[in-house]
Amino acid sequence: MNHTFIDRYFESHRALLSLDTIGKHEVNSLFTYLNNLHSTADKLKDLFDVNIKDFPDFKLLRIVRNYFHHVGDVNEVRMLVSIEKNVHFDRVQHLIIPLETFAKSVKSFIDNAMVPETNRLYKKKLKYISKEMVSISEAYSYNRDILNNMEMCCNKPSLKLDGEVYELGFDLFRLIHNVTNLIAERCKEVKELSSKPIIKDLGSEFVLSNNIDRMDLFCTPDKMPITTTQGMIYAKKVELVI
């Protein structure tokens, strides 16, 4: 077997995040990548008993994928990290979707998994959902804030920054980076996959030890950026949008 699902995964990852393509927006890149991620996870488990589905970053991306696949569109914007004095990011680019889209993805997951209180499976489903939310909170520290403010977050959450209104965003780059390193390491451990040219040609940076931490930003208090659909904004004045 050629196991071309691995080739499709890494090719779609390259098309989505390669710096060579950062100025060329392709409408299908994110959709294709997320579907290949979903397929790769299934095939790794079915063919080689390799499980990546418990990885928090994967779970979060799967929630976005399922929303994209079954419910609504997901629009993204890519850009290089802007360099500001007294600010350091452990990444070189952003892949941002609207925070509203992520919130709706989480809500869709909960709604689809839940059953009425009268159903005999109610407590089991509630326990499962709670466990999954705790897990993805390991990948996104503000997930609890979204759960506590779901209605607001599903309605184009925005802030007025230095007098201009910006829609809030959610950055997928770190999650995709981390899950790709996980897949790369697992492939190197499987004889049938480690010999594939696309795995042999991976750079030395494709390792779990190169994953980006959840807190990947270091800055002074006066330089705290806010993630928006137009990029990271360094605002001196932050106001609620009434």
PDB file of C-alpha atoms in Angstrom:
ATOM      1  CA  MET A   1       0.000   0.000   0.000  1.00  0.00           C
ATOM      2  CA  ASN A   2       1.164   3.525  -0.785  1.00  0.00           C
ATOM      3  CA  HIS A   3      -0.686   5.118   2.145  1.00  0.00           C
ATOM      4  CA  THR A   4      -1.246   8.264   0.098  1.00  0.00           C
ATOM      5  CA  PHE A   5      -3.368   9.752   2.885  1.00  0.00           C
ATOM      6  CA  ILE A   6      -0.062  10.795   4.493  1.00  0.00           C
ATOM      7  CA  ASP A   7       1.021  12.551   1.296  1.00  0.00           C
ATOM      8  CA  ARG A   8      -2.332  14.314   1.094  1.00  0.00           C
ATOM      9  CA  TYR A   9      -2.037  15.471   4.686  1.00  0.00           C
ATOM     10  CA  PHE A  10       1.421  16.995   4.390  1.00  0.00           C
ATOM     11  CA  GLU A  11       0.697  18.464   0.954  1.00  0.00           C
ATOM     12  CA  SER A  12      -2.430  20.171   2.300  1.00  0.00           C
ATOM     13  CA  HIS A  13      -0.439  21.394   5.308  1.00  0.00           C
ATOM     14  CA  ARG A  14       2.176  22.865   2.984  1.00  0.00           C
ATOM     15  CA  ALA A  15      -0.468  24.525   0.812  1.00  0.00           C
ATOM     16  CA  LEU A  16      -2.083  26.035   3.889  1.00  0.00           C
ATOM     17  CA  LEU A  17       0.946  27.250   5.859  1.00  0.00           C
ATOM     18  CA  SER A  18       4.012  27.393   3.623  1.00  0.00           C
ATOM     19  CA  LEU A  19       5.527  30.877   3.678  1.00  0.00           C
ATOM     20  CA  ASP A  20       5.720  30.621  -0.115  1.00  0.00           C
ATOM     21  CA  THR A  21       1.909  30.762  -0.288  1.00  0.00           C
ATOM     22  CA  ILE A  22       1.226  33.416   2.346  1.00  0.00           C
ATOM     23  CA  GLY A  23       0.340  36.069  -0.217  1.00  0.00           C
ATOM     24  CA  LYS A  24      -1.858  33.734  -2.282  1.00  0.00           C
ATOM     25  CA  HIS A  25      -5.187  33.080  -0.596  1.00  0.00           C
ATOM     26  CA  GLU A  26      -6.758  29.821  -1.766  1.00  0.00           C
ATOM     27  CA  VAL A  27     -10.406  29.485  -0.766  1.00  0.00           C
ATOM     28  CA  ASN A  28     -10.214  25.700  -0.358  1.00  0.00           C
ATOM     29  CA  SER A  29      -6.922  25.402   1.568  1.00  0.00           C
ATOM     30  CA  LEU A  30      -8.285  25.321   5.116  1.00  0.00           C
ATOM     31  CA  PHE A  31     -11.264  23.129   4.199  1.00  0.00           C
ATOM     32  CA  THR A  32      -8.991  20.654   2.411  1.00  0.00           C
ATOM     33  CA  TYR A  33      -6.496  20.602   5.267  1.00  0.00           C
ATOM     34  CA  LEU A  34      -9.119  19.970   7.955  1.00  0.00           C
ATOM     35  CA  ASN A  35     -10.686  17.142   5.970  1.00  0.00           C
ATOM     36  CA  ASN A  36      -7.282  15.557   5.382  1.00  0.00           C
ATOM     37  CA  LEU A  37      -6.527  15.868   9.097  1.00  0.00           C
ATOM     38  CA  HIS A  38      -9.787  14.091   9.913  1.00  0.00           C
ATOM     39  CA  SER A  39      -9.053  11.324   7.391  1.00  0.00           C
ATOM     40  CA  THR A  40      -5.457  10.929   8.566  1.00  0.00           C
ATOM     41  CA  ALA A  41      -6.520  10.481  12.184  1.00  0.00           C
ATOM     42  CA  ASP A  42      -9.002   7.769  11.172  1.00  0.00           C
ATOM     43  CA  LYS A  43      -6.525   5.890   8.982  1.00  0.00           C
ATOM     44  CA  LEU A  44      -3.647   6.070  11.465  1.00  0.00           C
ATOM     45  CA  LYS A  45      -5.904   4.479  14.055  1.00  0.00           C
ATOM     46  CA  ASP A  46      -7.500   1.896  11.754  1.00  0.00           C
ATOM     47  CA  LEU A  47      -4.336   0.797   9.926  1.00  0.00           C
ATOM     48  CA  PHE A  48      -1.600   1.197  12.542  1.00  0.00           C
ATOM     49  CA  ASP A  49      -3.379   1.570  15.886  1.00  0.00           C
ATOM     50  CA  VAL A  50      -1.835   5.042  16.211  1.00  0.00           C
ATOM     51  CA  ASN A  51      -4.169   7.339  18.122  1.00  0.00           C
ATOM     52  CA  ILE A  52      -3.888  11.116  17.762  1.00  0.00           C
ATOM     53  CA  LYS A  53      -7.549  11.763  18.539  1.00  0.00           C
ATOM     54  CA  ASP A  54      -6.972  12.404  22.251  1.00  0.00           C
ATOM     55  CA  PHE A  55      -4.535  15.255  21.550  1.00  0.00           C
ATOM     56  CA  PRO A  56      -6.267  18.501  22.698  1.00  0.00           C
ATOM     57  CA  ASP A  57      -5.105  20.471  19.654  1.00  0.00           C
ATOM     58  CA  PHE A  58      -6.593  17.805  17.371  1.00  0.00           C
ATOM     59  CA  LYS A  59      -9.899  17.803  19.259  1.00  0.00           C
ATOM     60  CA  LEU A  60     -10.219  21.547  18.858  1.00  0.00           C
ATOM     61  CA  LEU A  61      -9.437  21.427  15.140  1.00  0.00           C
ATOM     62  CA  ARG A  62     -11.925  18.573  14.702  1.00  0.00           C
ATOM     63  CA  ILE A  63     -14.667  20.712  16.251  1.00  0.00           C
ATOM     64  CA  VAL A  64     -13.926  23.475  13.735  1.00  0.00           C
ATOM     65  CA  ARG A  65     -13.760  20.917  10.915  1.00  0.00           C
ATOM     66  CA  ASN A  66     -17.139  19.423  11.780  1.00  0.00           C
ATOM     67  CA  TYR A  67     -18.738  22.871  11.859  1.00  0.00           C
ATOM     68  CA  PHE A  68     -17.109  23.697   8.506  1.00  0.00           C
ATOM     69  CA  HIS A  69     -18.199  20.364   7.002  1.00  0.00           C
ATOM     70  CA  HIS A  70     -21.760  20.179   8.316  1.00  0.00           C
ATOM     71  CA  VAL A  71     -22.960  23.647   9.370  1.00  0.00           C
ATOM     72  CA  GLY A  72     -21.387  26.817   7.994  1.00  0.00           C
ATOM     73  CA  ASP A  73     -18.430  28.397   6.224  1.00  0.00           C
ATOM     74  CA  VAL A  74     -15.138  29.195   7.911  1.00  0.00           C
ATOM     75  CA  ASN A  75     -13.253  32.187   6.548  1.00  0.00           C
ATOM     76  CA  GLU A  76      -9.608  32.635   7.446  1.00  0.00           C
ATOM     77  CA  VAL A  77      -6.902  35.248   7.020  1.00  0.00           C
ATOM     78  CA  ARG A  78      -3.155  34.590   6.991  1.00  0.00           C
ATOM     79  CA  MET A  79      -0.456  37.096   7.832  1.00  0.00           C
ATOM     80  CA  LEU A  80       3.070  37.301   9.133  1.00  0.00           C
ATOM     81  CA  VAL A  81       3.568  38.172  12.783  1.00  0.00           C
ATOM     82  CA  SER A  82       4.108  41.908  13.142  1.00  0.00           C
ATOM     83  CA  ILE A  83       7.223  42.833  15.087  1.00  0.00           C
ATOM     84  CA  GLU A  84       6.623  45.232  17.966  1.00  0.00           C
ATOM     85  CA  LYS A  85       9.059  46.465  20.595  1.00  0.00           C
ATOM     86  CA  ASN A  86       8.891  44.436  23.844  1.00  0.00           C
ATOM     87  CA  VAL A  87       6.763  41.714  22.173  1.00  0.00           C
ATOM     88  CA  HIS A  88       7.861  38.169  21.290  1.00  0.00           C
ATOM     89  CA  PHE A  89       5.777  35.454  19.585  1.00  0.00           C
ATOM     90  CA  ASP A  90       6.839  31.802  19.335  1.00  0.00           C
ATOM     91  CA  ARG A  91       5.592  31.749  15.732  1.00  0.00           C
ATOM     92  CA  VAL A  92       6.154  33.591  12.476  1.00  0.00           C
ATOM     93  CA  GLN A  93       2.598  33.758  11.134  1.00  0.00           C
ATOM     94  CA  HIS A  94      -1.080  33.782  12.072  1.00  0.00           C
ATOM     95  CA  LEU A  95      -4.028  31.864  10.607  1.00  0.00           C
ATOM     96  CA  ILE A  96      -7.042  33.638  12.050  1.00  0.00           C
ATOM     97  CA  ILE A  97     -10.741  32.785  11.858  1.00  0.00           C
ATOM     98  CA  PRO A  98     -13.530  34.845  13.479  1.00  0.00           C
ATOM     99  CA  LEU A  99     -13.950  34.114  17.184  1.00  0.00           C
ATOM    100  CA  GLU A 100     -17.666  33.903  16.371  1.00  0.00           C
ATOM    101  CA  THR A 101     -16.958  30.915  14.116  1.00  0.00           C
ATOM    102  CA  PHE A 102     -15.020  29.103  16.809  1.00  0.00           C
ATOM    103  CA  ALA A 103     -17.766  29.777  19.379  1.00  0.00           C
ATOM    104  CA  LYS A 104     -20.413  28.496  16.962  1.00  0.00           C
ATOM    105  CA  SER A 105     -18.276  25.398  16.355  1.00  0.00           C
ATOM    106  CA  VAL A 106     -18.165  24.671  20.088  1.00  0.00           C
ATOM    107  CA  LYS A 107     -21.900  25.329  20.433  1.00  0.00           C
ATOM    108  CA  SER A 108     -22.655  23.018  17.502  1.00  0.00           C
ATOM    109  CA  PHE A 109     -20.571  20.259  19.086  1.00  0.00           C
ATOM    110  CA  ILE A 110     -22.402  20.611  22.412  1.00  0.00           C
ATOM    111  CA  ASP A 111     -25.845  20.796  20.790  1.00  0.00           C
ATOM    112  CA  ASN A 112     -25.209  17.694  18.676  1.00  0.00           C
ATOM    113  CA  ALA A 113     -23.794  15.675  21.567  1.00  0.00           C
ATOM    114  CA  MET A 114     -26.450  16.623  24.116  1.00  0.00           C
ATOM    115  CA  VAL A 115     -29.784  14.906  24.773  1.00  0.00           C
ATOM    116  CA  PRO A 116     -32.847  16.059  26.797  1.00  0.00           C
ATOM    117  CA  GLU A 117     -32.628  15.757  30.585  1.00  0.00           C
ATOM    118  CA  THR A 118     -35.368  13.132  30.451  1.00  0.00           C
ATOM    119  CA  ASN A 119     -33.192  10.857  28.309  1.00  0.00           C
ATOM    120  CA  ARG A 120     -31.533   8.017  30.219  1.00  0.00           C
ATOM    121  CA  LEU A 121     -28.196   8.935  28.599  1.00  0.00           C
ATOM    122  CA  TYR A 122     -28.331  12.558  29.785  1.00  0.00           C
ATOM    123  CA  LYS A 123     -25.759  12.237  32.595  1.00  0.00           C
ATOM    124  CA  LYS A 124     -23.415  10.193  30.411  1.00  0.00           C
ATOM    125  CA  LYS A 125     -23.590  12.754  27.599  1.00  0.00           C
ATOM    126  CA  LEU A 126     -23.114  15.645  30.023  1.00  0.00           C
ATOM    127  CA  LYS A 127     -20.033  13.962  31.476  1.00  0.00           C
ATOM    128  CA  TYR A 128     -18.633  13.380  27.976  1.00  0.00           C
ATOM    129  CA  ILE A 129     -19.162  16.999  26.932  1.00  0.00           C
ATOM    130  CA  SER A 130     -17.592  18.298  30.136  1.00  0.00           C
ATOM    131  CA  LYS A 131     -14.574  16.049  29.610  1.00  0.00           C
ATOM    132  CA  GLU A 132     -14.133  17.252  26.023  1.00  0.00           C
ATOM    133  CA  MET A 133     -14.392  20.898  27.055  1.00  0.00           C
ATOM    134  CA  VAL A 134     -11.729  20.396  29.717  1.00  0.00           C
ATOM    135  CA  SER A 135      -9.532  18.732  27.108  1.00  0.00           C
ATOM    136  CA  ILE A 136      -9.756  21.487  24.505  1.00  0.00           C
ATOM    137  CA  SER A 137      -9.206  24.055  27.257  1.00  0.00           C
ATOM    138  CA  GLU A 138      -5.708  22.577  27.466  1.00  0.00           C
ATOM    139  CA  ALA A 139      -5.203  23.880  23.931  1.00  0.00           C
ATOM    140  CA  TYR A 140      -7.111  27.169  24.331  1.00  0.00           C
ATOM    141  CA  SER A 141      -7.023  28.829  27.729  1.00  0.00           C
ATOM    142  CA  TYR A 142     -10.027  31.103  27.067  1.00  0.00           C
ATOM    143  CA  ASN A 143     -12.435  28.285  26.231  1.00  0.00           C
ATOM    144  CA  ARG A 144     -14.137  28.613  29.622  1.00  0.00           C
ATOM    145  CA  ASP A 145     -14.828  32.298  28.909  1.00  0.00           C
ATOM    146  CA  ILE A 146     -16.544  31.308  25.672  1.00  0.00           C
ATOM    147  CA  LEU A 147     -18.666  28.694  27.436  1.00  0.00           C
ATOM    148  CA  ASN A 148     -19.719  31.254  30.041  1.00  0.00           C
ATOM    149  CA  ASN A 149     -20.565  33.875  27.387  1.00  0.00           C
ATOM    150  CA  MET A 150     -21.748  31.668  24.534  1.00  0.00           C
ATOM    151  CA  GLU A 151     -24.578  33.877  23.257  1.00  0.00           C
ATOM    152  CA  MET A 152     -22.351  36.937  23.043  1.00  0.00           C
ATOM    153  CA  CYS A 153     -19.467  35.021  21.458  1.00  0.00           C
ATOM    154  CA  CYS A 154     -21.781  33.578  18.788  1.00  0.00           C
ATOM    155  CA  ASN A 155     -22.899  37.067  17.775  1.00  0.00           C
ATOM    156  CA  LYS A 156     -19.820  38.648  16.152  1.00  0.00           C
ATOM    157  CA  PRO A 157     -17.954  39.655  19.341  1.00  0.00           C
ATOM    158  CA  SER A 158     -16.103  42.921  18.814  1.00  0.00           C
ATOM    159  CA  LEU A 159     -14.163  45.584  20.676  1.00  0.00           C
ATOM    160  CA  LYS A 160     -13.493  49.236  20.004  1.00  0.00           C
ATOM    161  CA  LEU A 161      -9.727  49.630  19.871  1.00  0.00           C
ATOM    162  CA  ASP A 162      -8.375  53.163  19.771  1.00  0.00           C
ATOM    163  CA  GLY A 163     -11.760  54.313  18.491  1.00  0.00           C
ATOM    164  CA  GLU A 164     -12.146  51.716  15.722  1.00  0.00           C
ATOM    165  CA  VAL A 165     -14.372  48.620  15.944  1.00  0.00           C
ATOM    166  CA  TYR A 166     -12.650  45.271  15.326  1.00  0.00           C
ATOM    167  CA  GLU A 167     -14.201  41.817  15.195  1.00  0.00           C
ATOM    168  CA  LEU A 168     -12.359  39.428  17.523  1.00  0.00           C
ATOM    169  CA  GLY A 169     -10.445  36.524  16.033  1.00  0.00           C
ATOM    170  CA  PHE A 170      -9.160  33.058  16.906  1.00  0.00           C
ATOM    171  CA  ASP A 171      -5.717  31.908  15.729  1.00  0.00           C
ATOM    172  CA  LEU A 172      -5.454  28.331  14.432  1.00  0.00           C
ATOM    173  CA  PHE A 173      -1.765  28.408  13.533  1.00  0.00           C
ATOM    174  CA  ARG A 174      -0.372  26.992  16.784  1.00  0.00           C
ATOM    175  CA  LEU A 175      -2.884  24.124  16.784  1.00  0.00           C
ATOM    176  CA  ILE A 176      -2.091  23.103  13.208  1.00  0.00           C
ATOM    177  CA  HIS A 177       1.646  23.431  13.844  1.00  0.00           C
ATOM    178  CA  ASN A 178       1.468  21.234  16.939  1.00  0.00           C
ATOM    179  CA  VAL A 179      -0.748  18.488  15.532  1.00  0.00           C
ATOM    180  CA  THR A 180       1.440  18.296  12.422  1.00  0.00           C
ATOM    181  CA  ASN A 181       4.517  17.717  14.580  1.00  0.00           C
ATOM    182  CA  LEU A 182       2.610  14.956  16.376  1.00  0.00           C
ATOM    183  CA  ILE A 183       1.646  13.268  13.102  1.00  0.00           C
ATOM    184  CA  ALA A 184       5.227  13.575  11.819  1.00  0.00           C
ATOM    185  CA  GLU A 185       6.658  11.881  14.910  1.00  0.00           C
ATOM    186  CA  ARG A 186       4.103   9.085  14.825  1.00  0.00           C
ATOM    187  CA  CYS A 187       4.806   8.454  11.133  1.00  0.00           C
ATOM    188  CA  LYS A 188       8.535   8.193  11.853  1.00  0.00           C
ATOM    189  CA  GLU A 189       7.737   5.456  14.380  1.00  0.00           C
ATOM    190  CA  VAL A 190       5.789   3.321  11.874  1.00  0.00           C
ATOM    191  CA  LYS A 191       7.984   1.311   9.493  1.00  0.00           C
ATOM    192  CA  GLU A 192       5.559   1.464   6.566  1.00  0.00           C
ATOM    193  CA  LEU A 193       5.288   5.251   6.865  1.00  0.00           C
ATOM    194  CA  SER A 194       8.811   6.230   7.910  1.00  0.00           C
ATOM    195  CA  SER A 195      10.186   5.113   4.535  1.00  0.00           C
ATOM    196  CA  LYS A 196       7.846   7.368   2.555  1.00  0.00           C
ATOM    197  CA  PRO A 197       9.736  10.170   0.761  1.00  0.00           C
ATOM    198  CA  ILE A 198       7.442  12.850   2.165  1.00  0.00           C
ATOM    199  CA  ILE A 199       8.336  11.735   5.714  1.00  0.00           C
ATOM    200  CA  LYS A 200      12.051  11.382   4.968  1.00  0.00           C
ATOM    201  CA  ASP A 201      12.082  14.890   3.504  1.00  0.00           C
ATOM    202  CA  LEU A 202      10.548  16.532   6.561  1.00  0.00           C
ATOM    203  CA  GLY A 203      12.842  19.033   8.224  1.00  0.00           C
ATOM    204  CA  SER A 204      14.274  18.482  11.690  1.00  0.00           C
ATOM    205  CA  GLU A 205      11.768  21.006  13.067  1.00  0.00           C
ATOM    206  CA  PHE A 206       8.872  18.530  12.694  1.00  0.00           C
ATOM    207  CA  VAL A 207       9.149  17.132  16.234  1.00  0.00           C
ATOM    208  CA  LEU A 208       6.966  17.388  19.332  1.00  0.00           C
ATOM    209  CA  SER A 209       9.751  19.144  21.212  1.00  0.00           C
ATOM    210  CA  ASN A 210       9.283  22.011  18.755  1.00  0.00           C
ATOM    211  CA  ASN A 211       5.595  22.439  19.615  1.00  0.00           C
ATOM    212  CA  ILE A 212       4.384  25.889  20.583  1.00  0.00           C
ATOM    213  CA  ASP A 213       3.161  26.313  24.149  1.00  0.00           C
ATOM    214  CA  ARG A 214      -0.369  27.518  24.866  1.00  0.00           C
ATOM    215  CA  MET A 215       1.121  30.727  26.253  1.00  0.00           C
ATOM    216  CA  ASP A 216       3.244  31.645  23.248  1.00  0.00           C
ATOM    217  CA  LEU A 217       3.363  35.399  23.693  1.00  0.00           C
ATOM    218  CA  PHE A 218       5.759  37.392  25.839  1.00  0.00           C
ATOM    219  CA  CYS A 219       5.204  41.114  26.229  1.00  0.00           C
ATOM    220  CA  THR A 220       5.174  44.033  28.627  1.00  0.00           C
ATOM    221  CA  PRO A 221       1.787  45.030  30.155  1.00  0.00           C
ATOM    222  CA  ASP A 222       1.487  48.057  27.872  1.00  0.00           C
ATOM    223  CA  LYS A 223       1.976  45.906  24.760  1.00  0.00           C
ATOM    224  CA  MET A 224      -0.747  43.262  25.159  1.00  0.00           C
ATOM    225  CA  PRO A 225      -2.075  42.534  21.638  1.00  0.00           C
ATOM    226  CA  ILE A 226      -5.692  41.620  20.905  1.00  0.00           C
ATOM    227  CA  THR A 227      -6.453  39.014  18.230  1.00  0.00           C
ATOM    228  CA  THR A 228      -8.849  40.353  15.597  1.00  0.00           C
ATOM    229  CA  THR A 229      -9.873  39.272  12.115  1.00  0.00           C
ATOM    230  CA  GLN A 230      -7.522  41.992  10.856  1.00  0.00           C
ATOM    231  CA  GLY A 231      -4.554  40.689  12.817  1.00  0.00           C
ATOM    232  CA  MET A 232      -3.039  41.531  16.180  1.00  0.00           C
ATOM    233  CA  ILE A 233      -3.941  45.027  17.357  1.00  0.00           C
ATOM    234  CA  TYR A 234      -1.846  46.869  19.946  1.00  0.00           C
ATOM    235  CA  ALA A 235      -4.410  49.291  21.333  1.00  0.00           C
ATOM    236  CA  LYS A 236      -3.834  52.007  23.897  1.00  0.00           C
ATOM    237  CA  LYS A 237      -7.579  52.347  24.558  1.00  0.00           C
ATOM    238  CA  VAL A 238      -9.967  49.373  24.691  1.00  0.00           C
ATOM    239  CA  GLU A 239     -13.750  49.863  24.884  1.00  0.00           C
ATOM    240  CA  LEU A 240     -16.791  47.618  24.731  1.00  0.00           C
ATOM    241  CA  VAL A 241     -19.002  47.921  21.659  1.00  0.00           C
ATOM    242  CA  ILE A 242     -22.456  48.963  22.866  1.00  0.00           C
TER     243      ILE A 242
END
